[in-house]
Structure formats: structure tokens, C-alpha cells
Amino acid sequence: MNAELAKRKPGERDILFFVHGYNNTTSDALLRLGQFVEDTNFEGVAVLYDWASAAQLSRYVYDLNSALIARSGVADIGNILARTNAEGYDVFAHSMGGFLIMEALRDQAARGTFNTSGRLQNIILASPDIDLDLFTVQLEEIDTKLENFFVLLSEDDSALRTSRRIAGGVPRVGAANATDLAELGVVAIDLTAIDDSSSGSHSKFAGSPEVVQLLGRGLNNAGTFSRHARATQLDELLAGVPIRIEVQ
């Protein structure tokens, strides 16, 4: 990783830590990350955290248990990343990968090891498949006070409608109301009105040109997503784009 970081000029030596979701093979995850890096023009170094999804629609509970097992590996990778020469880190987790990351961060917070390097810049959860009640508890226990914590959601997410049925009707974070999420202290980015995603309603972060461009600008310039400068910056960034942003 240091060899790759050294190829970048100062200001571009960031690491994107990507966690895939449910029903993904390693090849699926690599392709998704590679395409995302290409489409966003991400300037830093991308790292894939590949956990043991069964890659079958019928194996949801298997994947849920695999995600729980994979929590400890996040801490191991975090220790490795902390020893690199990266200027900063961004965590990007999709679907059930968001559940994995939140549980891993919860463990780290309990041990007092969360972001000890001080280089964590953004946490972005795209279509997170997390019980809304659980998410509320996770945020309380992590208590990061991190400025840049984003949730990309879409109320028309068909995959999360199915997940909600499996979970006994409890709402999923990635399909929740943006205003309700913002009240929990995260920045909720509502993609419901986006209807041009080539990847379907559960992967608008990768399949919508508008969303991909927004994320690219944010990841390549941490200040783009600055909470305190957001009012004017985002109005300019999103002019004419059907994306709604809710901030507490």
C-alpha cells in the first residue's frame, strides 16, 4: 500500500476501505469496486474487505452470520492501515457491509481503539441493511462525534423491502425516512427521486451518474462534504440534481 501511495502526489494519498454487501462473490466485489473507482476518478488507493458471503439470494441468514464473524478482521485491517503512510481514510460500506462495519466500529469504541490514528475522514453507508432500532443503539455506543458520517438511502429500495420482511417488518436504515435519520446525527442523502440507476434501486451509489459524480467529488476532496460549509456548497453541487440532503 505504501508503494501505491508513493505514486500519488501529496493531497491524493488517501485510502478507500470498501466493504461489499450481501449476495456478493469476490469477483462481484472486485468488479464493483474497480468500476466505482474508475467512475468516481478516485485518486487514492482502494482496499477491498472481502468477507464470506454465500453469494446466494436464499442464504441471507448465512450472510448475516458471516458478517458478524468478519467483525474482528476489520480491526486487524485497521491496524495495518494505521501503519501505512496514508494521509487519511474513507470507509465505504454497501448493504449488509454497513451492518458489518457498524458492529466492528461498535466493538472498537467499546475497547477505546476507534480512530486512534485520527485519520478517518468519512464513513459512508450506501443502502445499509441495518435494523433501524439497532442502528440507533450502534450510533449511541460508537458516539464518534465524527463530522462526516453519511447514509445514502432510497425509500424505493426493493432489496431492503425484502430484508424488512425477513426481519419481521422492522424498517431498514437504507430505506428509512431521511429526516428521521438526520435526527440521529448522520447526514442523510435521499436518492429516492433518482430514477436513472443502471444498477437497480439497491445500488444507486454505483449506477447513477449524478450520485457517482457527487461521491467522487466528496472522496477526492474531504472538504466537499464539510458539515459547516454544506449549506452553500451542496446547493451548488446539486443544482438540478434530484437528491435531497437532510442534516440535523
PDB file of C-alpha atoms in Angstrom:
ATOM      1  CA  MET A   1       0.000   0.000   0.000  1.00  0.00           C
ATOM      2  CA  ASN A   2       2.842   2.388   0.750  1.00  0.00           C
ATOM      3  CA  ALA A   3       4.294   1.705  -2.696  1.00  0.00           C
ATOM      4  CA  GLU A   4       0.959   2.632  -4.269  1.00  0.00           C
ATOM      5  CA  LEU A   5       0.520   5.678  -2.040  1.00  0.00           C
ATOM      6  CA  ALA A   6       4.000   6.886  -3.015  1.00  0.00           C
ATOM      7  CA  LYS A   7       2.875   7.009  -6.655  1.00  0.00           C
ATOM      8  CA  ARG A   8       0.334   9.688  -5.737  1.00  0.00           C
ATOM      9  CA  LYS A   9       1.180  13.299  -5.085  1.00  0.00           C
ATOM     10  CA  PRO A  10       0.555  14.847  -1.649  1.00  0.00           C
ATOM     11  CA  GLY A  11      -3.139  15.520  -1.191  1.00  0.00           C
ATOM     12  CA  GLU A  12      -4.073  12.343  -3.066  1.00  0.00           C
ATOM     13  CA  ARG A  13      -2.624   9.767  -0.659  1.00  0.00           C
ATOM     14  CA  ASP A  14      -5.874   8.548   0.831  1.00  0.00           C
ATOM     15  CA  ILE A  15      -7.185   5.006   1.248  1.00  0.00           C
ATOM     16  CA  LEU A  16     -10.733   3.990   0.359  1.00  0.00           C
ATOM     17  CA  PHE A  17     -11.727   0.999   2.508  1.00  0.00           C
ATOM     18  CA  PHE A  18     -14.622  -0.681   0.695  1.00  0.00           C
ATOM     19  CA  VAL A  19     -16.879  -3.342   2.245  1.00  0.00           C
ATOM     20  CA  HIS A  20     -19.239  -5.221  -0.065  1.00  0.00           C
ATOM     21  CA  GLY A  21     -22.735  -6.374   0.788  1.00  0.00           C
ATOM     22  CA  TYR A  22     -24.938  -9.454   0.852  1.00  0.00           C
ATOM     23  CA  ASN A  23     -25.034 -11.918  -2.063  1.00  0.00           C
ATOM     24  CA  ASN A  24     -21.600 -10.995  -3.489  1.00  0.00           C
ATOM     25  CA  THR A  25     -18.817 -13.197  -4.795  1.00  0.00           C
ATOM     26  CA  THR A  26     -15.230 -11.975  -4.548  1.00  0.00           C
ATOM     27  CA  SER A  27     -15.312 -11.329  -8.293  1.00  0.00           C
ATOM     28  CA  ASP A  28     -18.544  -9.314  -7.922  1.00  0.00           C
ATOM     29  CA  ALA A  29     -16.976  -7.210  -5.185  1.00  0.00           C
ATOM     30  CA  LEU A  30     -13.744  -6.585  -7.081  1.00  0.00           C
ATOM     31  CA  LEU A  31     -15.634  -5.590 -10.208  1.00  0.00           C
ATOM     32  CA  ARG A  32     -17.950  -3.260  -8.288  1.00  0.00           C
ATOM     33  CA  LEU A  33     -15.048  -1.565  -6.502  1.00  0.00           C
ATOM     34  CA  GLY A  34     -12.951  -1.284  -9.659  1.00  0.00           C
ATOM     35  CA  GLN A  35     -15.857   0.255 -11.576  1.00  0.00           C
ATOM     36  CA  PHE A  36     -16.622   2.619  -8.702  1.00  0.00           C
ATOM     37  CA  VAL A  37     -13.004   3.825  -8.537  1.00  0.00           C
ATOM     38  CA  GLU A  38     -12.981   4.326 -12.311  1.00  0.00           C
ATOM     39  CA  ASP A  39     -16.309   6.164 -12.446  1.00  0.00           C
ATOM     40  CA  THR A  40     -15.568   8.453  -9.483  1.00  0.00           C
ATOM     41  CA  ASN A  41     -11.970   9.113 -10.584  1.00  0.00           C
ATOM     42  CA  PHE A  42     -10.890   8.316  -7.029  1.00  0.00           C
ATOM     43  CA  GLU A  43      -7.295   9.491  -6.725  1.00  0.00           C
ATOM     44  CA  GLY A  44      -6.112   7.422  -3.773  1.00  0.00           C
ATOM     45  CA  VAL A  45      -5.664   3.693  -3.132  1.00  0.00           C
ATOM     46  CA  ALA A  46      -8.688   1.404  -2.868  1.00  0.00           C
ATOM     47  CA  VAL A  47      -8.730  -1.571  -0.479  1.00  0.00           C
ATOM     48  CA  LEU A  48     -11.437  -4.249  -0.614  1.00  0.00           C
ATOM     49  CA  TYR A  49     -12.555  -6.004   2.560  1.00  0.00           C
ATOM     50  CA  ASP A  50     -13.918  -9.288   1.222  1.00  0.00           C
ATOM     51  CA  TRP A  51     -15.996 -11.235   3.736  1.00  0.00           C
ATOM     52  CA  ALA A  52     -17.519 -14.678   3.271  1.00  0.00           C
ATOM     53  CA  SER A  53     -20.852 -14.057   1.569  1.00  0.00           C
ATOM     54  CA  ALA A  54     -22.519 -17.247   0.290  1.00  0.00           C
ATOM     55  CA  ALA A  55     -23.420 -15.252  -2.861  1.00  0.00           C
ATOM     56  CA  GLN A  56     -26.907 -16.769  -2.978  1.00  0.00           C
ATOM     57  CA  LEU A  57     -30.207 -14.937  -2.520  1.00  0.00           C
ATOM     58  CA  SER A  58     -31.558 -17.774  -0.376  1.00  0.00           C
ATOM     59  CA  ARG A  59     -28.638 -17.614   2.101  1.00  0.00           C
ATOM     60  CA  TYR A  60     -29.476 -14.324   3.828  1.00  0.00           C
ATOM     61  CA  VAL A  61     -29.088 -15.680   7.360  1.00  0.00           C
ATOM     62  CA  TYR A  62     -25.791 -17.329   6.390  1.00  0.00           C
ATOM     63  CA  ASP A  63     -24.503 -13.963   5.172  1.00  0.00           C
ATOM     64  CA  LEU A  64     -25.716 -12.237   8.324  1.00  0.00           C
ATOM     65  CA  ASN A  65     -23.741 -14.656  10.480  1.00  0.00           C
ATOM     66  CA  SER A  66     -20.700 -14.341   8.197  1.00  0.00           C
ATOM     67  CA  ALA A  67     -20.811 -10.576   8.590  1.00  0.00           C
ATOM     68  CA  LEU A  68     -20.764 -10.952  12.365  1.00  0.00           C
ATOM     69  CA  ILE A  69     -17.809 -13.338  12.175  1.00  0.00           C
ATOM     70  CA  ALA A  70     -15.927 -10.858   9.971  1.00  0.00           C
ATOM     71  CA  ARG A  71     -16.066  -8.020  12.540  1.00  0.00           C
ATOM     72  CA  SER A  72     -12.718  -8.834  14.132  1.00  0.00           C
ATOM     73  CA  GLY A  73     -10.980  -8.698  10.762  1.00  0.00           C
ATOM     74  CA  VAL A  74     -11.918  -5.038  10.398  1.00  0.00           C
ATOM     75  CA  ALA A  75      -9.832  -4.229  13.469  1.00  0.00           C
ATOM     76  CA  ASP A  76      -6.909  -6.230  12.056  1.00  0.00           C
ATOM     77  CA  ILE A  77      -7.072  -4.344   8.762  1.00  0.00           C
ATOM     78  CA  GLY A  78      -7.459  -1.071  10.648  1.00  0.00           C
ATOM     79  CA  ASN A  79      -4.168  -1.734  12.439  1.00  0.00           C
ATOM     80  CA  ILE A  80      -2.484  -2.349   9.089  1.00  0.00           C
ATOM     81  CA  LEU A  81      -3.923   0.822   7.567  1.00  0.00           C
ATOM     82  CA  ALA A  82      -2.725   2.819  10.585  1.00  0.00           C
ATOM     83  CA  ARG A  83       0.843   1.747   9.808  1.00  0.00           C
ATOM     84  CA  THR A  84       0.708   3.000   6.223  1.00  0.00           C
ATOM     85  CA  ASN A  85       1.700   6.454   5.004  1.00  0.00           C
ATOM     86  CA  ALA A  86      -1.873   7.333   4.065  1.00  0.00           C
ATOM     87  CA  GLU A  87      -2.923  10.908   4.724  1.00  0.00           C
ATOM     88  CA  GLY A  88      -6.469   9.817   5.500  1.00  0.00           C
ATOM     89  CA  TYR A  89      -9.010   7.009   5.247  1.00  0.00           C
ATOM     90  CA  ASP A  90     -12.551   6.789   3.953  1.00  0.00           C
ATOM     91  CA  VAL A  91     -14.815   3.863   4.850  1.00  0.00           C
ATOM     92  CA  PHE A  92     -17.458   2.972   2.273  1.00  0.00           C
ATOM     93  CA  ALA A  93     -19.797   0.065   3.030  1.00  0.00           C
ATOM     94  CA  HIS A  94     -22.703  -1.224   0.948  1.00  0.00           C
ATOM     95  CA  SER A  95     -25.836  -3.052   2.109  1.00  0.00           C
ATOM     96  CA  MET A  96     -25.040  -5.728   4.729  1.00  0.00           C
ATOM     97  CA  GLY A  97     -21.459  -4.458   4.660  1.00  0.00           C
ATOM     98  CA  GLY A  98     -22.829  -1.437   6.531  1.00  0.00           C
ATOM     99  CA  PHE A  99     -24.080  -3.748   9.273  1.00  0.00           C
ATOM    100  CA  LEU A 100     -20.629  -5.381   9.449  1.00  0.00           C
ATOM    101  CA  ILE A 101     -18.840  -2.026   9.690  1.00  0.00           C
ATOM    102  CA  MET A 102     -21.168  -0.610  12.321  1.00  0.00           C
ATOM    103  CA  GLU A 103     -20.758  -3.684  14.511  1.00  0.00           C
ATOM    104  CA  ALA A 104     -16.972  -3.559  14.047  1.00  0.00           C
ATOM    105  CA  LEU A 105     -16.848   0.140  14.975  1.00  0.00           C
ATOM    106  CA  ARG A 106     -19.059  -0.601  17.961  1.00  0.00           C
ATOM    107  CA  ASP A 107     -16.515  -3.187  19.144  1.00  0.00           C
ATOM    108  CA  GLN A 108     -13.645  -0.749  18.637  1.00  0.00           C
ATOM    109  CA  ALA A 109     -15.435   2.021  20.527  1.00  0.00           C
ATOM    110  CA  ALA A 110     -16.015  -0.344  23.453  1.00  0.00           C
ATOM    111  CA  ARG A 111     -12.272  -1.112  23.528  1.00  0.00           C
ATOM    112  CA  GLY A 112     -11.247   2.527  23.156  1.00  0.00           C
ATOM    113  CA  THR A 113      -9.485   1.836  19.841  1.00  0.00           C
ATOM    114  CA  PHE A 114     -11.790   3.711  17.460  1.00  0.00           C
ATOM    115  CA  ASN A 115      -9.877   6.057  15.128  1.00  0.00           C
ATOM    116  CA  THR A 116      -6.832   6.294  17.360  1.00  0.00           C
ATOM    117  CA  SER A 117      -4.779   7.488  14.366  1.00  0.00           C
ATOM    118  CA  GLY A 118      -7.128  10.449  13.882  1.00  0.00           C
ATOM    119  CA  ARG A 119      -7.005   9.973  10.105  1.00  0.00           C
ATOM    120  CA  LEU A 120     -10.552   8.714   9.495  1.00  0.00           C
ATOM    121  CA  GLN A 121     -12.227  11.260   7.200  1.00  0.00           C
ATOM    122  CA  ASN A 122     -15.562   9.883   6.011  1.00  0.00           C
ATOM    123  CA  ILE A 123     -17.855   6.986   6.861  1.00  0.00           C
ATOM    124  CA  ILE A 124     -20.326   6.364   4.058  1.00  0.00           C
ATOM    125  CA  LEU A 125     -23.032   3.712   4.317  1.00  0.00           C
ATOM    126  CA  ALA A 126     -24.771   3.039   0.997  1.00  0.00           C
ATOM    127  CA  SER A 127     -28.200   1.347   1.234  1.00  0.00           C
ATOM    128  CA  PRO A 128     -27.301  -0.062   4.674  1.00  0.00           C
ATOM    129  CA  ASP A 129     -29.168  -3.240   5.559  1.00  0.00           C
ATOM    130  CA  ILE A 130     -29.415  -2.496   9.277  1.00  0.00           C
ATOM    131  CA  ASP A 131     -32.388  -2.663  11.639  1.00  0.00           C
ATOM    132  CA  LEU A 132     -33.262   0.986  12.386  1.00  0.00           C
ATOM    133  CA  ASP A 133     -33.550   0.326  16.132  1.00  0.00           C
ATOM    134  CA  LEU A 134     -30.153  -1.401  16.134  1.00  0.00           C
ATOM    135  CA  PHE A 135     -28.605   1.497  14.190  1.00  0.00           C
ATOM    136  CA  THR A 136     -29.803   3.932  16.836  1.00  0.00           C
ATOM    137  CA  VAL A 137     -28.057   1.898  19.536  1.00  0.00           C
ATOM    138  CA  GLN A 138     -24.910   1.482  17.418  1.00  0.00           C
ATOM    139  CA  LEU A 139     -24.607   5.252  16.966  1.00  0.00           C
ATOM    140  CA  GLU A 140     -25.098   5.851  20.689  1.00  0.00           C
ATOM    141  CA  GLU A 141     -22.423   3.314  21.622  1.00  0.00           C
ATOM    142  CA  ILE A 142     -19.901   4.428  18.999  1.00  0.00           C
ATOM    143  CA  ASP A 143     -20.526   8.087  19.902  1.00  0.00           C
ATOM    144  CA  THR A 144     -17.896   9.178  17.410  1.00  0.00           C
ATOM    145  CA  LYS A 145     -18.770  12.863  17.104  1.00  0.00           C
ATOM    146  CA  LEU A 146     -17.426  12.357  13.564  1.00  0.00           C
ATOM    147  CA  GLU A 147     -18.459  15.248  11.344  1.00  0.00           C
ATOM    148  CA  ASN A 148     -18.599  13.258   8.126  1.00  0.00           C
ATOM    149  CA  PHE A 149     -20.951  10.310   8.656  1.00  0.00           C
ATOM    150  CA  PHE A 150     -23.212   9.765   5.654  1.00  0.00           C
ATOM    151  CA  VAL A 151     -26.093   7.444   4.850  1.00  0.00           C
ATOM    152  CA  LEU A 152     -27.217   7.028   1.251  1.00  0.00           C
ATOM    153  CA  LEU A 153     -30.840   5.894   1.283  1.00  0.00           C
ATOM    154  CA  SER A 154     -33.709   5.286  -1.105  1.00  0.00           C
ATOM    155  CA  GLU A 155     -37.260   4.656   0.038  1.00  0.00           C
ATOM    156  CA  ASP A 156     -37.926   2.618  -3.127  1.00  0.00           C
ATOM    157  CA  ASP A 157     -35.112   0.112  -2.382  1.00  0.00           C
ATOM    158  CA  SER A 158     -36.650  -3.224  -3.392  1.00  0.00           C
ATOM    159  CA  ALA A 159     -33.910  -5.358  -1.813  1.00  0.00           C
ATOM    160  CA  LEU A 160     -34.412  -3.696   1.554  1.00  0.00           C
ATOM    161  CA  ARG A 161     -38.174  -4.221   1.324  1.00  0.00           C
ATOM    162  CA  THR A 162     -37.427  -7.945   1.184  1.00  0.00           C
ATOM    163  CA  SER A 163     -34.934  -7.636   4.036  1.00  0.00           C
ATOM    164  CA  ARG A 164     -37.567  -5.838   6.094  1.00  0.00           C
ATOM    165  CA  ARG A 165     -39.997  -8.724   5.624  1.00  0.00           C
ATOM    166  CA  ILE A 166     -37.325 -11.222   6.711  1.00  0.00           C
ATOM    167  CA  ALA A 167     -36.656  -9.062   9.780  1.00  0.00           C
ATOM    168  CA  GLY A 168     -40.297  -9.132  10.849  1.00  0.00           C
ATOM    169  CA  GLY A 169     -41.237  -5.713   9.489  1.00  0.00           C
ATOM    170  CA  VAL A 170     -38.581  -3.603  11.226  1.00  0.00           C
ATOM    171  CA  PRO A 171     -37.524  -0.704   8.905  1.00  0.00           C
ATOM    172  CA  ARG A 172     -34.058  -0.835   7.344  1.00  0.00           C
ATOM    173  CA  VAL A 173     -31.775   2.181   7.565  1.00  0.00           C
ATOM    174  CA  GLY A 174     -31.192   2.308   3.807  1.00  0.00           C
ATOM    175  CA  ALA A 175     -34.909   2.733   3.136  1.00  0.00           C
ATOM    176  CA  ALA A 176     -35.792   4.913   6.132  1.00  0.00           C
ATOM    177  CA  ASN A 177     -37.063   8.471   6.189  1.00  0.00           C
ATOM    178  CA  ALA A 178     -34.205  10.942   5.642  1.00  0.00           C
ATOM    179  CA  THR A 179     -35.444  13.414   8.260  1.00  0.00           C
ATOM    180  CA  ASP A 180     -35.677  10.677  10.896  1.00  0.00           C
ATOM    181  CA  LEU A 181     -32.104   9.571  10.139  1.00  0.00           C
ATOM    182  CA  ALA A 182     -30.768  13.116  10.280  1.00  0.00           C
ATOM    183  CA  GLU A 183     -32.201  13.428  13.791  1.00  0.00           C
ATOM    184  CA  LEU A 184     -29.831  10.607  14.812  1.00  0.00           C
ATOM    185  CA  GLY A 185     -26.881  12.840  13.881  1.00  0.00           C
ATOM    186  CA  VAL A 186     -25.897  11.444  10.477  1.00  0.00           C
ATOM    187  CA  VAL A 187     -26.075  13.216   7.133  1.00  0.00           C
ATOM    188  CA  ALA A 188     -28.898  11.539   5.224  1.00  0.00           C
ATOM    189  CA  ILE A 189     -28.641  11.685   1.431  1.00  0.00           C
ATOM    190  CA  ASP A 190     -32.013  10.738  -0.064  1.00  0.00           C
ATOM    191  CA  LEU A 191     -31.715   9.193  -3.518  1.00  0.00           C
ATOM    192  CA  THR A 192     -35.378   8.200  -3.828  1.00  0.00           C
ATOM    193  CA  ALA A 193     -36.011  10.565  -6.735  1.00  0.00           C
ATOM    194  CA  ILE A 194     -33.050   9.175  -8.712  1.00  0.00           C
ATOM    195  CA  ASP A 195     -34.552   7.006 -11.440  1.00  0.00           C
ATOM    196  CA  ASP A 196     -31.654   6.519 -13.859  1.00  0.00           C
ATOM    197  CA  SER A 197     -29.611   3.933 -11.923  1.00  0.00           C
ATOM    198  CA  SER A 198     -28.316   1.173 -14.181  1.00  0.00           C
ATOM    199  CA  SER A 199     -27.647  -0.987 -11.092  1.00  0.00           C
ATOM    200  CA  GLY A 200     -31.174  -1.004  -9.681  1.00  0.00           C
ATOM    201  CA  SER A 201     -32.693   0.613  -6.604  1.00  0.00           C
ATOM    202  CA  HIS A 202     -30.300  -1.057  -4.128  1.00  0.00           C
ATOM    203  CA  SER A 203     -27.083   0.172  -5.759  1.00  0.00           C
ATOM    204  CA  LYS A 204     -27.838   3.725  -6.844  1.00  0.00           C
ATOM    205  CA  PHE A 205     -24.448   4.792  -5.457  1.00  0.00           C
ATOM    206  CA  ALA A 206     -22.814   2.936  -8.348  1.00  0.00           C
ATOM    207  CA  GLY A 207     -25.428   3.067 -11.088  1.00  0.00           C
ATOM    208  CA  SER A 208     -26.497   6.702 -11.147  1.00  0.00           C
ATOM    209  CA  PRO A 209     -24.173   9.200 -12.878  1.00  0.00           C
ATOM    210  CA  GLU A 210     -25.283  12.038 -10.576  1.00  0.00           C
ATOM    211  CA  VAL A 211     -24.594  10.070  -7.421  1.00  0.00           C
ATOM    212  CA  VAL A 212     -21.268   8.718  -8.648  1.00  0.00           C
ATOM    213  CA  GLN A 213     -20.090  12.217  -9.543  1.00  0.00           C
ATOM    214  CA  LEU A 214     -21.167  13.588  -6.157  1.00  0.00           C
ATOM    215  CA  LEU A 215     -19.310  10.818  -4.332  1.00  0.00           C
ATOM    216  CA  GLY A 216     -16.230  11.293  -6.490  1.00  0.00           C
ATOM    217  CA  ARG A 217     -16.047  14.983  -5.631  1.00  0.00           C
ATOM    218  CA  GLY A 218     -16.509  14.216  -1.959  1.00  0.00           C
ATOM    219  CA  LEU A 219     -13.938  11.423  -1.749  1.00  0.00           C
ATOM    220  CA  ASN A 220     -11.315  13.365  -3.685  1.00  0.00           C
ATOM    221  CA  ASN A 221     -11.840  16.456  -1.570  1.00  0.00           C
ATOM    222  CA  ALA A 222     -12.849  15.790   2.033  1.00  0.00           C
ATOM    223  CA  GLY A 223     -13.862  19.419   2.400  1.00  0.00           C
ATOM    224  CA  THR A 224     -16.641  19.000  -0.148  1.00  0.00           C
ATOM    225  CA  PHE A 225     -18.680  17.142   2.454  1.00  0.00           C
ATOM    226  CA  SER A 226     -17.827  19.530   5.302  1.00  0.00           C
ATOM    227  CA  ARG A 227     -20.830  19.845   7.605  1.00  0.00           C
ATOM    228  CA  HIS A 228     -20.270  23.518   8.370  1.00  0.00           C
ATOM    229  CA  ALA A 229     -19.816  24.579   4.733  1.00  0.00           C
ATOM    230  CA  ARG A 230     -22.576  22.310   3.455  1.00  0.00           C
ATOM    231  CA  ALA A 231     -25.423  24.783   3.019  1.00  0.00           C
ATOM    232  CA  THR A 232     -23.871  26.728   0.147  1.00  0.00           C
ATOM    233  CA  GLN A 233     -21.585  24.031  -1.262  1.00  0.00           C
ATOM    234  CA  LEU A 234     -24.260  21.401  -1.675  1.00  0.00           C
ATOM    235  CA  ASP A 235     -26.739  23.809  -3.210  1.00  0.00           C
ATOM    236  CA  GLU A 236     -24.136  24.460  -5.896  1.00  0.00           C
ATOM    237  CA  LEU A 237     -23.112  20.801  -6.227  1.00  0.00           C
ATOM    238  CA  LEU A 238     -26.666  19.514  -6.542  1.00  0.00           C
ATOM    239  CA  ALA A 239     -28.192  22.209  -8.723  1.00  0.00           C
ATOM    240  CA  GLY A 240     -30.725  20.422 -10.916  1.00  0.00           C
ATOM    241  CA  VAL A 241     -29.966  17.000  -9.409  1.00  0.00           C
ATOM    242  CA  PRO A 242     -32.893  15.141  -7.726  1.00  0.00           C
ATOM    243  CA  ILE A 243     -31.009  14.395  -4.486  1.00  0.00           C
ATOM    244  CA  ARG A 244     -32.222  15.602  -1.081  1.00  0.00           C
ATOM    245  CA  ILE A 245     -29.858  16.035   1.844  1.00  0.00           C
ATOM    246  CA  GLU A 246     -31.006  16.161   5.459  1.00  0.00           C
ATOM    247  CA  VAL A 247     -28.689  17.442   8.186  1.00  0.00           C
ATOM    248  CA  GLN A 248     -29.515  17.825  11.861  1.00  0.00           C
TER     249      GLN A 248
END
